[in-house]
Amino acid sequence: MGGDFNTRKGSTLLKIALLQKAGFEVIEIPVNRLCNQDLMKAYIDQIKTRTGIPPQGHGSLINNPAK
């Protein structure tokens, strides 16, 4: 995987534009954030806020299954 988050290729920008045009809200998460659970917390909270789910404790989905 080459490149960094700030130098996205035209094809990536086109995909984002097409998703947005189709009505999707796009939240981009740099790949280097996926490996660090603490860095992911901010993105998880952002997704929860945008979908109307109140942010709460973080953990594995396996350890906290939906009720």
mmCIF file of N, CA and C in Angstrom:
data_model
loop_
_atom_site.group_PDB
_atom_site.id
_atom_site.type_symbol
_atom_site.label_atom_id
_atom_site.label_comp_id
_atom_site.label_asym_id
_atom_site.label_seq_id
_atom_site.Cartn_x
_atom_site.Cartn_y
_atom_site.Cartn_z
ATOM 1 N N MET A 1 0.845 -1.173 0.000
ATOM 2 C CA MET A 1 0.000 0.000 0.000
ATOM 3 C C MET A 1 0.887 1.230 0.000
ATOM 4 N N GLY A 2 0.834 1.988 -1.060
ATOM 5 C CA GLY A 2 1.688 3.151 -1.159
ATOM 6 C C GLY A 2 0.908 4.428 -0.950
ATOM 7 N N GLY A 3 1.645 5.513 -0.885
ATOM 8 C CA GLY A 3 1.024 6.816 -0.732
ATOM 9 C C GLY A 3 0.530 7.061 0.672
ATOM 10 N N ASP A 4 0.227 8.305 0.946
ATOM 11 C CA ASP A 4 -0.329 8.619 2.259
ATOM 12 C C ASP A 4 -1.724 9.198 2.089
ATOM 13 N N PHE A 5 -2.346 9.502 3.195
ATOM 14 C CA PHE A 5 -3.738 9.932 3.206
ATOM 15 C C PHE A 5 -3.947 11.236 2.447
ATOM 16 N N ASN A 6 -2.945 12.114 2.448
ATOM 17 C CA ASN A 6 -3.101 13.427 1.822
ATOM 18 C C ASN A 6 -2.829 13.423 0.324
ATOM 19 N N THR A 7 -2.344 12.324 -0.229
ATOM 20 C CA THR A 7 -2.054 12.258 -1.656
ATOM 21 C C THR A 7 -2.882 11.153 -2.305
ATOM 22 N N ARG A 8 -4.184 11.292 -2.228
ATOM 23 C CA ARG A 8 -5.082 10.299 -2.810
ATOM 24 C C ARG A 8 -5.069 10.422 -4.326
ATOM 25 N N LYS A 9 -5.220 9.305 -5.003
ATOM 26 C CA LYS A 9 -5.238 9.277 -6.460
ATOM 27 C C LYS A 9 -6.598 9.717 -6.982
ATOM 28 N N GLY A 10 -6.620 10.072 -8.243
ATOM 29 C CA GLY A 10 -7.859 10.515 -8.875
ATOM 30 C C GLY A 10 -8.967 9.489 -8.784
ATOM 31 N N SER A 11 -8.602 8.194 -8.897
ATOM 32 C CA SER A 11 -9.633 7.155 -8.825
ATOM 33 C C SER A 11 -10.291 7.122 -7.445
ATOM 34 N N THR A 12 -9.506 7.375 -6.405
ATOM 35 C CA THR A 12 -10.065 7.417 -5.049
ATOM 36 C C THR A 12 -10.997 8.612 -4.903
ATOM 37 N N LEU A 13 -10.566 9.755 -5.411
ATOM 38 C CA LEU A 13 -11.399 10.954 -5.335
ATOM 39 C C LEU A 13 -12.685 10.766 -6.132
ATOM 40 N N LEU A 14 -12.602 10.070 -7.267
ATOM 41 C CA LEU A 14 -13.799 9.797 -8.064
ATOM 42 C C LEU A 14 -14.757 8.899 -7.301
ATOM 43 N N LYS A 15 -14.251 7.866 -6.659
ATOM 44 C CA LYS A 15 -15.102 6.968 -5.869
ATOM 45 C C LYS A 15 -15.804 7.730 -4.756
ATOM 46 N N ILE A 16 -15.067 8.597 -4.078
ATOM 47 C CA ILE A 16 -15.656 9.396 -2.999
ATOM 48 C C ILE A 16 -16.762 10.283 -3.553
ATOM 49 N N ALA A 17 -16.489 10.955 -4.680
ATOM 50 C CA ALA A 17 -17.483 11.844 -5.289
ATOM 51 C C ALA A 17 -18.730 11.076 -5.710
ATOM 52 N N LEU A 18 -18.549 9.883 -6.282
ATOM 53 C CA LEU A 18 -19.701 9.082 -6.703
ATOM 54 C C LEU A 18 -20.530 8.611 -5.515
ATOM 55 N N LEU A 19 -19.867 8.208 -4.445
ATOM 56 C CA LEU A 19 -20.597 7.797 -3.241
ATOM 57 C C LEU A 19 -21.387 8.961 -2.663
ATOM 58 N N GLN A 20 -20.756 10.139 -2.602
ATOM 59 C CA GLN A 20 -21.449 11.310 -2.078
ATOM 60 C C GLN A 20 -22.627 11.698 -2.961
ATOM 61 N N LYS A 21 -22.448 11.612 -4.283
ATOM 62 C CA LYS A 21 -23.535 11.936 -5.207
ATOM 63 C C LYS A 21 -24.705 10.967 -5.038
ATOM 64 N N ALA A 22 -24.386 9.721 -4.677
ATOM 65 C CA ALA A 22 -25.435 8.716 -4.456
ATOM 66 C C ALA A 22 -26.099 8.866 -3.093
ATOM 67 N N GLY A 23 -25.642 9.844 -2.291
ATOM 68 C CA GLY A 23 -26.289 10.106 -1.009
ATOM 69 C C GLY A 23 -25.569 9.550 0.199
ATOM 70 N N PHE A 24 -24.399 8.967 -0.005
ATOM 71 C CA PHE A 24 -23.638 8.425 1.118
ATOM 72 C C PHE A 24 -22.766 9.507 1.731
ATOM 73 N N GLU A 25 -22.592 9.436 3.033
ATOM 74 C CA GLU A 25 -21.624 10.302 3.707
ATOM 75 C C GLU A 25 -20.340 9.491 3.835
ATOM 76 N N VAL A 26 -19.250 10.035 3.347
ATOM 77 C CA VAL A 26 -17.985 9.325 3.320
ATOM 78 C C VAL A 26 -17.110 9.789 4.479
ATOM 79 N N ILE A 27 -16.671 8.848 5.284
ATOM 80 C CA ILE A 27 -15.724 9.127 6.356
ATOM 81 C C ILE A 27 -14.450 8.382 6.003
ATOM 82 N N GLU A 28 -13.400 9.143 5.743
ATOM 83 C CA GLU A 28 -12.136 8.528 5.352
ATOM 84 C C GLU A 28 -11.298 8.247 6.592
ATOM 85 N N ILE A 29 -10.737 7.057 6.647
ATOM 86 C CA ILE A 29 -9.895 6.659 7.770
ATOM 87 C C ILE A 29 -8.547 6.227 7.210
ATOM 88 N N PRO A 30 -7.479 6.962 7.533
ATOM 89 C CA PRO A 30 -6.156 6.573 7.052
ATOM 90 C C PRO A 30 -5.792 5.177 7.545
ATOM 91 N N VAL A 31 -5.187 4.382 6.666
ATOM 92 C CA VAL A 31 -4.874 2.991 6.991
ATOM 93 C C VAL A 31 -3.969 2.885 8.219
ATOM 94 N N ASN A 32 -3.099 3.863 8.437
ATOM 95 C CA ASN A 32 -2.212 3.785 9.600
ATOM 96 C C ASN A 32 -2.967 3.979 10.912
ATOM 97 N N ARG A 33 -4.218 4.399 10.861
ATOM 98 C CA ARG A 33 -5.038 4.543 12.067
ATOM 99 C C ARG A 33 -5.739 3.233 12.431
ATOM 100 N N LEU A 34 -5.868 2.334 11.470
ATOM 101 C CA LEU A 34 -6.605 1.096 11.701
ATOM 102 C C LEU A 34 -5.892 0.150 12.657
ATOM 103 N N CYS A 35 -4.585 0.256 12.734
ATOM 104 C CA CYS A 35 -3.801 -0.667 13.559
ATOM 105 C C CYS A 35 -3.733 -0.247 15.017
ATOM 106 N N ASN A 36 -4.131 0.982 15.313
ATOM 107 C CA ASN A 36 -4.021 1.497 16.668
ATOM 108 C C ASN A 36 -5.419 1.750 17.220
ATOM 109 N N GLN A 37 -5.831 0.957 18.190
ATOM 110 C CA GLN A 37 -7.196 1.051 18.730
ATOM 111 C C GLN A 37 -7.472 2.426 19.333
ATOM 112 N N ASP A 38 -6.477 3.032 19.981
ATOM 113 C CA ASP A 38 -6.699 4.351 20.576
ATOM 114 C C ASP A 38 -6.979 5.400 19.508
ATOM 115 N N LEU A 39 -6.277 5.327 18.371
ATOM 116 C CA LEU A 39 -6.510 6.279 17.287
ATOM 117 C C LEU A 39 -7.863 6.046 16.630
ATOM 118 N N MET A 40 -8.328 4.810 16.620
ATOM 119 C CA MET A 40 -9.612 4.480 16.009
ATOM 120 C C MET A 40 -10.790 5.009 16.814
ATOM 121 N N LYS A 41 -10.616 5.217 18.108
ATOM 122 C CA LYS A 41 -11.733 5.651 18.959
ATOM 123 C C LYS A 41 -12.382 6.923 18.444
ATOM 124 N N ALA A 42 -11.574 7.885 17.999
ATOM 125 C CA ALA A 42 -12.133 9.146 17.486
ATOM 126 C C ALA A 42 -12.976 8.896 16.242
ATOM 127 N N TYR A 43 -12.532 8.003 15.373
ATOM 128 C CA TYR A 43 -13.296 7.697 14.170
ATOM 129 C C TYR A 43 -14.571 6.936 14.505
ATOM 130 N N ILE A 44 -14.499 6.035 15.456
ATOM 131 C CA ILE A 44 -15.684 5.291 15.883
ATOM 132 C C ILE A 44 -16.718 6.255 16.455
ATOM 133 N N ASP A 45 -16.273 7.188 17.297
ATOM 134 C CA ASP A 45 -17.195 8.176 17.864
ATOM 135 C C ASP A 45 -17.794 9.058 16.767
ATOM 136 N N GLN A 46 -16.984 9.425 15.771
ATOM 137 C CA GLN A 46 -17.472 10.244 14.671
ATOM 138 C C GLN A 46 -18.564 9.503 13.901
ATOM 139 N N ILE A 47 -18.354 8.239 13.639
ATOM 140 C CA ILE A 47 -19.346 7.431 12.924
ATOM 141 C C ILE A 47 -20.611 7.299 13.765
ATOM 142 N N LYS A 48 -20.463 7.020 15.049
ATOM 143 C CA LYS A 48 -21.630 6.895 15.928
ATOM 144 C C LYS A 48 -22.423 8.195 15.979
ATOM 145 N N THR A 49 -21.728 9.314 16.084
ATOM 146 C CA THR A 49 -22.399 10.612 16.153
ATOM 147 C C THR A 49 -23.180 10.870 14.876
ATOM 148 N N ARG A 50 -22.570 10.592 13.742
ATOM 149 C CA ARG A 50 -23.228 10.847 12.459
ATOM 150 C C ARG A 50 -24.384 9.907 12.189
ATOM 151 N N THR A 51 -24.404 8.755 12.834
ATOM 152 C CA THR A 51 -25.503 7.812 12.635
ATOM 153 C C THR A 51 -26.524 7.871 13.762
ATOM 154 N N GLY A 52 -26.291 8.760 14.738
ATOM 155 C CA GLY A 52 -27.254 8.926 15.812
ATOM 156 C C GLY A 52 -27.093 7.964 16.964
ATOM 157 N N ILE A 53 -25.979 7.262 17.019
ATOM 158 C CA ILE A 53 -25.702 6.348 18.126
ATOM 159 C C ILE A 53 -24.845 7.089 19.140
ATOM 160 N N PRO A 54 -25.258 7.178 20.391
ATOM 161 C CA PRO A 54 -24.442 7.902 21.362
ATOM 162 C C PRO A 54 -23.094 7.211 21.593
ATOM 163 N N PRO A 55 -21.995 7.987 21.553
ATOM 164 C CA PRO A 55 -20.686 7.395 21.850
ATOM 165 C C PRO A 55 -20.660 6.840 23.258
ATOM 166 N N GLN A 56 -20.047 5.676 23.427
ATOM 167 C CA GLN A 56 -19.919 5.065 24.741
ATOM 168 C C GLN A 56 -18.616 4.297 24.792
ATOM 169 N N GLY A 57 -18.492 3.397 25.715
ATOM 170 C CA GLY A 57 -17.250 2.637 25.853
ATOM 171 C C GLY A 57 -16.897 1.891 24.587
ATOM 172 N N HIS A 58 -15.600 1.735 24.368
ATOM 173 C CA HIS A 58 -15.120 1.034 23.189
ATOM 174 C C HIS A 58 -14.586 -0.320 23.590
ATOM 175 N N GLY A 59 -14.716 -1.253 22.711
ATOM 176 C CA GLY A 59 -14.183 -2.587 22.952
ATOM 177 C C GLY A 59 -14.413 -3.424 21.733
ATOM 178 N N SER A 60 -14.057 -4.638 21.818
ATOM 179 C CA SER A 60 -14.216 -5.559 20.711
ATOM 180 C C SER A 60 -15.695 -5.891 20.540
ATOM 181 N N LEU A 61 -16.118 -6.047 19.298
ATOM 182 C CA LEU A 61 -17.499 -6.459 19.050
ATOM 183 C C LEU A 61 -17.766 -7.841 19.614
ATOM 184 N N ILE A 62 -16.724 -8.646 19.681
ATOM 185 C CA ILE A 62 -16.877 -9.993 20.224
ATOM 186 C C ILE A 62 -17.153 -9.931 21.727
ATOM 187 N N ASN A 63 -16.468 -8.987 22.400
ATOM 188 C CA ASN A 63 -16.644 -8.863 23.841
ATOM 189 C C ASN A 63 -17.908 -8.132 24.229
ATOM 190 N N ASN A 64 -18.465 -7.346 23.292
ATOM 191 C CA ASN A 64 -19.654 -6.545 23.566
ATOM 192 C C ASN A 64 -20.697 -6.793 22.485
ATOM 193 N N PRO A 65 -21.265 -8.005 22.406
ATOM 194 C CA PRO A 65 -22.238 -8.283 21.355
ATOM 195 C C PRO A 65 -23.502 -7.462 21.527
ATOM 196 N N ALA A 66 -24.160 -7.186 20.424
ATOM 197 C CA ALA A 66 -25.427 -6.427 20.466
ATOM 198 C C ALA A 66 -26.459 -7.237 21.236
ATOM 199 N N LYS A 67 -27.278 -6.545 21.991
ATOM 200 C CA LYS A 67 -28.311 -7.206 22.795
ATOM 201 C C LYS A 67 -29.606 -7.324 22.044
#
